[in-house]
Short mmCIF file of C-alpha atoms in Angstrom, two decimals:
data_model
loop_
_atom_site.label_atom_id
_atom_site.label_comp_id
_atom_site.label_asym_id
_atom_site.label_seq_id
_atom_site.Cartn_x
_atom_site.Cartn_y
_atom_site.Cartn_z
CA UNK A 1 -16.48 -13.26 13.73
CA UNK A 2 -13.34 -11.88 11.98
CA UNK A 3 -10.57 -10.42 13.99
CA UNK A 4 -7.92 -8.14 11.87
CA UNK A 5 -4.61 -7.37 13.37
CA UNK A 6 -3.44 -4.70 10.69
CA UNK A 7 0.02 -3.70 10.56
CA UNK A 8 2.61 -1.29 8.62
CA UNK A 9 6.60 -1.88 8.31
CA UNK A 10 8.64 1.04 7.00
CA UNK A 11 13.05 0.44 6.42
CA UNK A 12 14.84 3.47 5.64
CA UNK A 13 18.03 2.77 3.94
CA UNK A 14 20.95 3.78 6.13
CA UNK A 15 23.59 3.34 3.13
CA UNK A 16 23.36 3.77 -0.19
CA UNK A 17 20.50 2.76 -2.43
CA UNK A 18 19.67 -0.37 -3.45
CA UNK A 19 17.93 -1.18 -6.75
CA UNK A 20 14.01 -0.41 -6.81
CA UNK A 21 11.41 -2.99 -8.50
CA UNK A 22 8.99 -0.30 -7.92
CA UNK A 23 10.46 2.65 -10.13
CA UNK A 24 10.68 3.17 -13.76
CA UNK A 25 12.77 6.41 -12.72
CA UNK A 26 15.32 5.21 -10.19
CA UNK A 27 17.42 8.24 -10.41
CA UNK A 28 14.55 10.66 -10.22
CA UNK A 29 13.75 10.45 -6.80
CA UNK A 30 11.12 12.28 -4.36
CA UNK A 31 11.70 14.18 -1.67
CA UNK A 32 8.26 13.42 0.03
CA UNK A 33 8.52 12.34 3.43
CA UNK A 34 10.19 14.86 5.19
CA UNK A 35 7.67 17.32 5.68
CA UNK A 36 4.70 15.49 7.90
CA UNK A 37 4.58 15.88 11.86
CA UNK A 38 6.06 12.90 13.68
CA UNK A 39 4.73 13.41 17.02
CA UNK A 40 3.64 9.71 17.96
CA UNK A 41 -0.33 9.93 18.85
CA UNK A 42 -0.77 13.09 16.82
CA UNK A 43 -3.85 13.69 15.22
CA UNK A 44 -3.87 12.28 11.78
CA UNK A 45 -5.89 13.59 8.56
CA UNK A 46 -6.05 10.07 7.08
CA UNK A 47 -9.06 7.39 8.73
CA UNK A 48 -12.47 8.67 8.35
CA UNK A 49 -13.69 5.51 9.45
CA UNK A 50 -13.51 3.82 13.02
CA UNK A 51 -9.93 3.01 13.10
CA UNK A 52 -9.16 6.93 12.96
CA UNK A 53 -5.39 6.98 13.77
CA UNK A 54 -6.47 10.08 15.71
CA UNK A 55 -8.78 7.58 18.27
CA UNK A 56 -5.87 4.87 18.45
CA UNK A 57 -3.20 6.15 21.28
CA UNK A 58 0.16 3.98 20.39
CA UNK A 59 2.54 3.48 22.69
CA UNK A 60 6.46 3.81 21.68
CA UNK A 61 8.62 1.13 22.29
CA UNK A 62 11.79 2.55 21.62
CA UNK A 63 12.51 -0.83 23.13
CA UNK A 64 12.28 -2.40 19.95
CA UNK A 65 13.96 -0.52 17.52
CA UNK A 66 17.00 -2.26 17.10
CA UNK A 67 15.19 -4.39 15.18
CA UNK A 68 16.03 -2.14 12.70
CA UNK A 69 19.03 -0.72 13.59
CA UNK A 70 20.89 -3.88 13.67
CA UNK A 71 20.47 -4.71 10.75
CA UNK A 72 21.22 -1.26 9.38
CA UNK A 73 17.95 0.32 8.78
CA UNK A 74 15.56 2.99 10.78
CA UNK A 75 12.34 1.68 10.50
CA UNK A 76 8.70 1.86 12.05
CA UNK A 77 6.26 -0.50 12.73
CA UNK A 78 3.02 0.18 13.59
CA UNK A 79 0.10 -2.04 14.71
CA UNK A 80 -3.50 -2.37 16.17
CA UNK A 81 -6.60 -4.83 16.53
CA UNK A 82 -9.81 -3.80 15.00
CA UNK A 83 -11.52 -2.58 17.85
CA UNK A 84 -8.74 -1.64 20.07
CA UNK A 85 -8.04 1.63 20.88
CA UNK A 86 -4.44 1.21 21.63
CA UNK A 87 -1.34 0.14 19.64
CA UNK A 88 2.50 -0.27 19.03
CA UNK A 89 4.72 2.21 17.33
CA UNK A 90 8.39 1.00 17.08
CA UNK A 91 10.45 4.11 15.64
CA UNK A 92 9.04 7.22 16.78
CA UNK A 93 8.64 10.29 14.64
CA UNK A 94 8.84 7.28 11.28
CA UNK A 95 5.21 5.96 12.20
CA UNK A 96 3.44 9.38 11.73
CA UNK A 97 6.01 10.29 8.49
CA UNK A 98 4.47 10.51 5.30
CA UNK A 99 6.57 8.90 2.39
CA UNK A 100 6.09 7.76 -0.93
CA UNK A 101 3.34 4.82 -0.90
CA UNK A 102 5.06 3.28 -4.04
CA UNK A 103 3.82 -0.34 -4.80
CA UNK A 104 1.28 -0.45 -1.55
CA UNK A 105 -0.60 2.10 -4.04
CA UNK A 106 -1.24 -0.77 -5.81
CA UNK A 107 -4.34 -1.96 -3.65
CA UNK A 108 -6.48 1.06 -3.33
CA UNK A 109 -4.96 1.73 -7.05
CA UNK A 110 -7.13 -1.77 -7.76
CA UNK A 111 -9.42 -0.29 -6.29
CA UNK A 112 -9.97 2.46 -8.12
CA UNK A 113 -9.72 0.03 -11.71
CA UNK A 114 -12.22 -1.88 -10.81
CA UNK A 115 -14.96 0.52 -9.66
CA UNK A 116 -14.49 2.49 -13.15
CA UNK A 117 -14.55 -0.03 -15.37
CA UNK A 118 -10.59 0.40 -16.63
CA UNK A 119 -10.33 -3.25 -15.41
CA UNK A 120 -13.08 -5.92 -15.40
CA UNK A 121 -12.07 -8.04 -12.95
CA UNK A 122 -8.92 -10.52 -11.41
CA UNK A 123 -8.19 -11.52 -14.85
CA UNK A 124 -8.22 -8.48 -17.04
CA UNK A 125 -5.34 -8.64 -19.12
CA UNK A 126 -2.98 -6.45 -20.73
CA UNK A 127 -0.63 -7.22 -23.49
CA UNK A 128 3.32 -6.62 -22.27
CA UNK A 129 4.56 -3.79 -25.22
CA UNK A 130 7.26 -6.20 -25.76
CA UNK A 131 9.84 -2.99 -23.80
CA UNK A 132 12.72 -5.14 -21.30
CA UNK A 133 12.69 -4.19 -17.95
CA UNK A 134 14.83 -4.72 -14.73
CA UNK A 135 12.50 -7.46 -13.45
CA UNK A 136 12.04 -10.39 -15.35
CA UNK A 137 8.68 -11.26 -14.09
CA UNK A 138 7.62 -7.99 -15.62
CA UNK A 139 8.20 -9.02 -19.39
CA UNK A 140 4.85 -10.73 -20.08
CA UNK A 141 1.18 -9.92 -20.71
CA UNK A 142 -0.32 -9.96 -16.91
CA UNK A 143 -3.32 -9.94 -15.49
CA UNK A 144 -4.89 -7.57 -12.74
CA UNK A 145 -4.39 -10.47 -10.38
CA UNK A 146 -0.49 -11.13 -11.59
CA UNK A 147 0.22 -7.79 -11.87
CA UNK A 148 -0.31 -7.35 -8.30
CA UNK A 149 1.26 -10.46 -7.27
CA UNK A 150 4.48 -9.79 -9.63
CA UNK A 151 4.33 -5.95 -8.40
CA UNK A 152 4.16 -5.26 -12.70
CA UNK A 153 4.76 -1.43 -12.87
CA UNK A 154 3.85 -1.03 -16.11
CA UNK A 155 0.39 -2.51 -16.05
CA UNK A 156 -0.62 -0.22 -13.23
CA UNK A 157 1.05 2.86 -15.27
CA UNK A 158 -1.12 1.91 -18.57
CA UNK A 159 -4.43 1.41 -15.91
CA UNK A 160 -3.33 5.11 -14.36
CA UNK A 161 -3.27 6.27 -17.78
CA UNK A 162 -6.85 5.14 -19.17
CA UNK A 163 -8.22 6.37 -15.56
CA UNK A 164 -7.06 9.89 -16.18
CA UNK A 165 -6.21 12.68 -13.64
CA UNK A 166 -9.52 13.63 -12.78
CA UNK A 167 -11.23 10.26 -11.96
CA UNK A 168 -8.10 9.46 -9.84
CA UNK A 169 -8.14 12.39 -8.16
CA UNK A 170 -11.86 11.84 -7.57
CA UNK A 171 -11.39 8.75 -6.17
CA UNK A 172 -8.21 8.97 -4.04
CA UNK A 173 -10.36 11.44 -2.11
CA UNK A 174 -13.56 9.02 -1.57
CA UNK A 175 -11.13 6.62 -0.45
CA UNK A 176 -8.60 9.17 1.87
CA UNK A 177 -5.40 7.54 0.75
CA UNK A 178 -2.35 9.62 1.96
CA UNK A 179 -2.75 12.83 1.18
CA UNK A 180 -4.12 12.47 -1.90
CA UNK A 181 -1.93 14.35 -3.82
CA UNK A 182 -1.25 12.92 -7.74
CA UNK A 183 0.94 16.26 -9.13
CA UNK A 184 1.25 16.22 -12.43
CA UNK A 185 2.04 13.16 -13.78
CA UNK A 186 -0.73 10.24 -14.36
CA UNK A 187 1.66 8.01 -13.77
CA UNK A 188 4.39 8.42 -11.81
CA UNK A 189 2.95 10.00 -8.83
CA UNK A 190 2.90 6.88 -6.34
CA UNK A 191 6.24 6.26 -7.56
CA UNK A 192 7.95 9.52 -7.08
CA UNK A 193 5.90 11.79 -5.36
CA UNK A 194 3.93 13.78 -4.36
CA UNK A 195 1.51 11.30 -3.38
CA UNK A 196 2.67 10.10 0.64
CA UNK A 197 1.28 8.41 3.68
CA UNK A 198 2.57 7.48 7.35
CA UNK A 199 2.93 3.81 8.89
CA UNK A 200 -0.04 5.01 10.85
CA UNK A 201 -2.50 5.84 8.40
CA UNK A 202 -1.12 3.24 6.49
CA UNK A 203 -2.91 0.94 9.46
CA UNK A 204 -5.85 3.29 9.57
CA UNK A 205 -6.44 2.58 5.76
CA UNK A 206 -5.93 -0.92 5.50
CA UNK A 207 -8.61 -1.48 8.76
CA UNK A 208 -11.21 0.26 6.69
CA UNK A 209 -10.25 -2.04 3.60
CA UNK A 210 -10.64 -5.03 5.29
CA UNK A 211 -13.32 -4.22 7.24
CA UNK A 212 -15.39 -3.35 4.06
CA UNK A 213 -15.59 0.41 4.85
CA UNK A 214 -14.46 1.91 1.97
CA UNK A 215 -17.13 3.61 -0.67
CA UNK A 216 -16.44 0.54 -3.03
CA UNK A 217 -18.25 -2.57 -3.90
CA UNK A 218 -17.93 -5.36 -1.24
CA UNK A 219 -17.03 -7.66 -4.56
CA UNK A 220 -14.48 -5.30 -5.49
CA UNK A 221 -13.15 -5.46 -1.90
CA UNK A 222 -12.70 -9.05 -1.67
CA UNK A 223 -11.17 -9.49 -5.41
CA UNK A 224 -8.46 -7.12 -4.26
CA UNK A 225 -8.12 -8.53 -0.80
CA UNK A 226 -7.67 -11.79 -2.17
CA UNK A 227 -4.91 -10.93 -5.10
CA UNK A 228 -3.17 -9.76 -2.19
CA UNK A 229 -3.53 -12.84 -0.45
CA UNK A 230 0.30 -13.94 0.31
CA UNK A 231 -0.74 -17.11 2.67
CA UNK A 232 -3.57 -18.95 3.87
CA UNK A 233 -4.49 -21.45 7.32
CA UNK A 234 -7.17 -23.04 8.09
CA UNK A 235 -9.38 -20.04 10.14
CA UNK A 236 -7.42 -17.12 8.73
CA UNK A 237 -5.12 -15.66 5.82
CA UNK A 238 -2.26 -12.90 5.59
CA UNK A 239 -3.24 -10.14 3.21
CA UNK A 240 -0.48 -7.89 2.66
CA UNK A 241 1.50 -5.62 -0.12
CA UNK A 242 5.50 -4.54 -0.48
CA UNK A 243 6.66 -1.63 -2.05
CA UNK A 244 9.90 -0.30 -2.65
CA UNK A 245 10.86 3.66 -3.44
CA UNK A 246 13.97 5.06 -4.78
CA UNK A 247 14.15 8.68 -2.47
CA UNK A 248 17.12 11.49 -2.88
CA UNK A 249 19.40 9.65 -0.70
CA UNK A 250 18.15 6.91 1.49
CA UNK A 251 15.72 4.19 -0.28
CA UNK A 252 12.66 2.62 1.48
CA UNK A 253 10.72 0.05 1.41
CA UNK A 254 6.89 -1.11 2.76
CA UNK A 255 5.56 -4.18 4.16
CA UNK A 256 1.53 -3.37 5.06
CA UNK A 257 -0.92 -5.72 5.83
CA UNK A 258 -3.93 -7.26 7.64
CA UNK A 259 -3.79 -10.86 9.76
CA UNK A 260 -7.66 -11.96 9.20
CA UNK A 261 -8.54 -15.05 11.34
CA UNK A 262 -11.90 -16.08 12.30
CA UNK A 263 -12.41 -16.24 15.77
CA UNK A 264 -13.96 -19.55 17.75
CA UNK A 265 -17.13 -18.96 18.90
CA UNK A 266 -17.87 -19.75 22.69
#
């Protein structure tokens, strides 16, 4: 038996911006994120599955927040067991706050490659256009695999590309990502709007991921999940994803993820 403990960090910038791996635009930023209702426990469009963040009550520990604050970031963290219908929400109105997804796109983004053929697999690679970028590790041909583990922009703009608006949009709504908005641009919309999603649904997603309960191939599930393997032990493994958005004013940055251990049977 597999238990998942699932889990969504969100730090909002309380200075000025730092740098952003995750945009090719840093000085065209979004504005998403300050539109979606806050109220901790509110009913949530996102989770069709059974983690619905509108079934999980989470309880605020305000408690905990200065966490963040000490270290000169709000923030939210949000967290519950597979199964559980309770969880934690440090930050209040943050962990039901859509913002920008920005390189946590990247999974259900995988996703999306694999099940229409734009990428064949883990190692389906593409050649770098030879263009220097702020990150070194982005200035080589990569690999599906790589370019997650690297957080390569560029290979997942070129994969957005040969997908196309309407498959995307297609799929984004089979899988209830966010709110499932790509605007107008192929691909800069996880980057700088208008796509968003909350710390909550955030969790809500990533239990129906790794629970298999997404309308994608169970192979497909478990290449992605395991490109976005960060550690392994001996009955379990951290899956997990960063991302990093450049906003009109504050940045912020993601941590989401899924601790999958196997439990001992009696």
């Amino acid at each position: 038996m597999r238990i998942h403990l699932v889990f969504a960090g969100l730090l909002v910038a309380c200075g000025g911006a730092a740098p952003s791996p995750d945009s090719t635009r840093p000085n065209e930023a979004s504005e998403v994120g300050a539109e979606s209702p806050a109220r901790v426990g509110a009913e949530s469009p996102a989770g069709l599955g059974a983690e619905s963040p509108a079934r999980v009550a989470l309880e605020d520990r305000a408690d905990l927040a200065n966490a963040f604050t000490q270290r000169g970031f709000d923030g939210a963290f949000v967290s519950w067991e597979a199964g559980a219908n309770t969880g934690v929400c440090v930050g209040g109105e943050l962990c039901g706050r859509a913002m920008v997804p920005a390189s946590t796109y990247k999974i259900p983004h995988a996703l999306i490659a694999l099940e229409t053929g734009v990428a064949t697999g883990p190692d389906h690679e593409r050649e770098w256009d030879g263009e220097e970028r702020a990150i070194d590790a982005w200035n080589r041909d990569h690999t599906l695999a790589s370019a997650i583990e690297f957080s390569a922009v560029w290979y997942f703009q070129e994969v957005a590309r040969e997908i196309g608006p309407e498959r995307m949009r297609d799929w984004l709504g089979r899988l209830d990502f966010g709110n499932g908005d790509i605007g107008s641009e192929i691909d800069q919309f996880w980057l700088d709007g208008p796509l968003a999603i909350s710390p909550r649904d955030q969790v809500a997603w990533w239990h129906r991921f790794m629970a298999d309960d997404l309308p994608v191939s169970a192979e497909h599930q478990e290449q992605v999940a395991a490109m976005a393997t960060r550690e392994r032990w001996e009955r379990g493994r951290l899956v997990a994803k960063t991302g990093w958005a450049t906003m009109d004013g504050p940045d912020h940055g993601w941590l989401v993820g899924c601790v999958e251990h196997e439990a001992t049977p009696l």
